[in-house]
mmCIF file of C-alpha atoms in Angstrom:
data_model
loop_
_atom_site.group_PDB
_atom_site.id
_atom_site.type_symbol
_atom_site.label_atom_id
_atom_site.label_comp_id
_atom_site.label_asym_id
_atom_site.label_seq_id
_atom_site.Cartn_x
_atom_site.Cartn_y
_atom_site.Cartn_z
ATOM 1 C CA MET A 1449 -13.461 -10.716 -1.085
ATOM 2 C CA THR A 1450 -10.293 -12.605 -0.462
ATOM 3 C CA LEU A 1451 -6.843 -11.084 -0.585
ATOM 4 C CA ALA A 1452 -6.242 -12.922 -3.867
ATOM 5 C CA ASP A 1453 -9.398 -11.289 -5.298
ATOM 6 C CA LEU A 1454 -8.182 -7.855 -4.188
ATOM 7 C CA GLN A 1455 -4.772 -8.446 -5.774
ATOM 8 C CA ALA A 1456 -6.363 -9.556 -9.042
ATOM 9 C CA ASN A 1457 -8.590 -6.461 -9.060
ATOM 10 C CA ALA A 1458 -5.617 -4.184 -8.401
ATOM 11 C CA LYS A 1459 -3.669 -5.815 -11.228
ATOM 12 C CA GLU A 1460 -6.614 -5.306 -13.601
ATOM 13 C CA HIS A 1461 -6.354 -1.582 -12.787
ATOM 14 C CA GLY A 1462 -2.644 -1.444 -13.577
ATOM 15 C CA PHE A 1463 -1.246 -1.899 -10.059
ATOM 16 C CA GLU A 1464 1.157 -4.642 -11.081
ATOM 17 C CA HIS A 1465 4.098 -4.048 -8.750
ATOM 18 C CA HIS A 1466 4.620 -4.449 -5.032
ATOM 19 C CA PHE A 1467 5.949 -1.782 -2.703
ATOM 20 C CA MET A 1468 8.000 -2.871 0.292
ATOM 21 C CA CYS A 1469 8.499 -0.521 3.207
ATOM 22 C CA GLU A 1470 12.155 0.374 3.669
ATOM 23 C CA ASP A 1471 14.094 3.263 5.259
ATOM 24 C CA ASP A 1472 10.992 5.441 5.828
ATOM 25 C CA GLY A 1473 9.996 4.995 2.185
ATOM 26 C CA ALA A 1474 8.858 2.253 -0.136
ATOM 27 C CA ARG A 1475 10.870 0.293 -2.691
ATOM 28 C CA SER A 1476 9.188 -0.966 -5.851
ATOM 29 C CA ASP A 1477 9.905 -4.478 -7.024
ATOM 30 C CA GLY A 1478 9.402 -3.177 -10.570
ATOM 31 C CA THR A 1479 11.932 -0.341 -10.673
ATOM 32 C CA GLY A 1480 13.998 -1.056 -7.575
ATOM 33 C CA HIS A 1481 13.688 2.652 -6.790
ATOM 34 C CA LEU A 1482 13.266 3.738 -3.169
ATOM 35 C CA TYR A 1483 10.455 6.287 -3.102
ATOM 36 C CA GLN A 1484 10.072 8.806 -0.311
ATOM 37 C CA PRO A 1485 6.532 9.397 1.006
ATOM 38 C CA HIS A 1486 6.177 12.711 -0.884
ATOM 39 C CA GLU A 1487 6.757 10.764 -4.138
ATOM 40 C CA LEU A 1488 3.840 8.403 -3.451
ATOM 41 C CA ARG A 1489 0.086 8.771 -3.653
ATOM 42 C CA LEU A 1490 -2.437 6.515 -1.967
ATOM 43 C CA VAL A 1491 -5.053 5.803 -4.623
ATOM 44 C CA HIS A 1492 -7.343 3.297 -2.934
ATOM 45 C CA SER A 1493 -7.469 0.657 -0.231
ATOM 46 C CA ASN A 1494 -9.528 -2.472 0.409
ATOM 47 C CA SER A 1495 -9.613 -4.743 3.412
ATOM 48 C CA THR A 1496 -10.358 -8.415 3.834
ATOM 49 C CA ASP A 1497 -12.299 -9.700 6.807
ATOM 50 C CA ASN A 1498 -12.732 -13.431 6.783
ATOM 51 C CA GLY A 1499 -14.455 -13.372 10.158
ATOM 52 C CA THR A 1500 -12.693 -16.404 11.550
ATOM 53 C CA ASP A 1501 -9.040 -15.765 12.285
ATOM 54 C CA PRO A 1502 -8.086 -12.107 12.807
ATOM 55 C CA GLY A 1503 -4.556 -13.043 11.755
ATOM 56 C CA ASP A 1504 -5.868 -13.641 8.215
ATOM 57 C CA ASP A 1505 -7.233 -10.111 7.809
ATOM 58 C CA ALA A 1506 -5.240 -7.585 5.780
ATOM 59 C CA THR A 1507 -5.549 -4.314 3.884
ATOM 60 C CA LEU A 1508 -4.322 -3.912 0.318
ATOM 61 C CA TYR A 1509 -3.199 -0.363 -0.503
ATOM 62 C CA MET A 1510 -3.027 0.753 -4.139
ATOM 63 C CA ILE A 1511 -0.162 3.217 -4.465
ATOM 64 C CA GLU A 1512 1.093 5.272 -7.409
ATOM 65 C CA ALA A 1513 4.541 6.860 -7.519
ATOM 66 C CA ASN A 1514 5.168 10.234 -9.122
ATOM 67 C CA ASP A 1515 6.924 8.524 -12.046
ATOM 68 C CA GLY A 1516 3.784 6.489 -12.862
ATOM 69 C CA THR A 1517 4.837 3.233 -11.180
ATOM 70 C CA LYS A 1518 1.724 1.571 -9.764
ATOM 71 C CA GLY A 1519 1.808 -1.099 -7.117
ATOM 72 C CA VAL A 1520 0.291 -2.452 -3.949
ATOM 73 C CA MET A 1521 1.358 -2.747 -0.349
ATOM 74 C CA ILE A 1522 -0.334 -5.372 1.795
ATOM 75 C CA ILE A 1523 -0.460 -4.824 5.545
ATOM 76 C CA PRO A 1524 -1.922 -7.248 8.102
ATOM 77 C CA ASN A 1525 -4.766 -5.877 10.237
ATOM 78 C CA SER A 1526 -3.464 -7.448 13.397
ATOM 79 C CA PHE A 1527 -0.718 -7.336 15.937
ATOM 80 C CA HIS A 1528 1.602 -8.545 13.150
ATOM 81 C CA ALA A 1529 1.591 -5.132 11.440
ATOM 82 C CA ASP A 1530 5.016 -3.557 11.032
ATOM 83 C CA PRO A 1531 5.132 -0.147 12.773
ATOM 84 C CA GLN A 1532 7.254 1.277 9.930
ATOM 85 C CA GLU A 1533 4.609 0.253 7.368
ATOM 86 C CA ALA A 1534 1.854 1.714 9.536
ATOM 87 C CA ARG A 1535 3.722 5.052 9.772
ATOM 88 C CA LEU A 1536 4.194 5.196 6.005
ATOM 89 C CA ILE A 1537 0.508 4.488 5.352
ATOM 90 C CA ASP A 1538 -0.463 7.128 7.938
ATOM 91 C CA VAL A 1539 1.653 9.695 6.063
ATOM 92 C CA LEU A 1540 0.099 8.705 2.724
ATOM 93 C CA ARG A 1541 -3.414 8.949 4.209
ATOM 94 C CA LYS A 1542 -2.635 12.372 5.651
ATOM 95 C CA ASN A 1543 -1.244 13.575 2.297
ATOM 96 C CA ARG A 1544 -4.358 12.255 0.543
ATOM 97 C CA GLN A 1545 -6.647 14.149 2.909
ATOM 98 C CA GLU A 1546 -4.628 17.362 2.555
ATOM 99 C CA ASN A 1547 -4.676 17.132 -1.248
ATOM 100 C CA ALA A 1548 -8.427 16.493 -1.272
ATOM 101 C CA SER A 1549 -9.202 19.727 0.573
#
């Protein structure tokens, strides 16, 4: 699947907004609200792997805020990844694992 396919699939499931990492949280383009990690839940993730240029690979994270806002965050799977985004996703993954047990 391409990144465009993943975005279309996410939108079909109600994940219409984008989250941008900011100040150890994520801001929604839909509400403008800055959510702290404890206000966010990682619902699902999908990765692209085009096999040719590693710089084209990315992971799309489907995220839901505690107020019902649904959106995606796209993070490159290469040396271009923002450390702040990676930390936020690590926290969301950890929270997901803790809530599953």
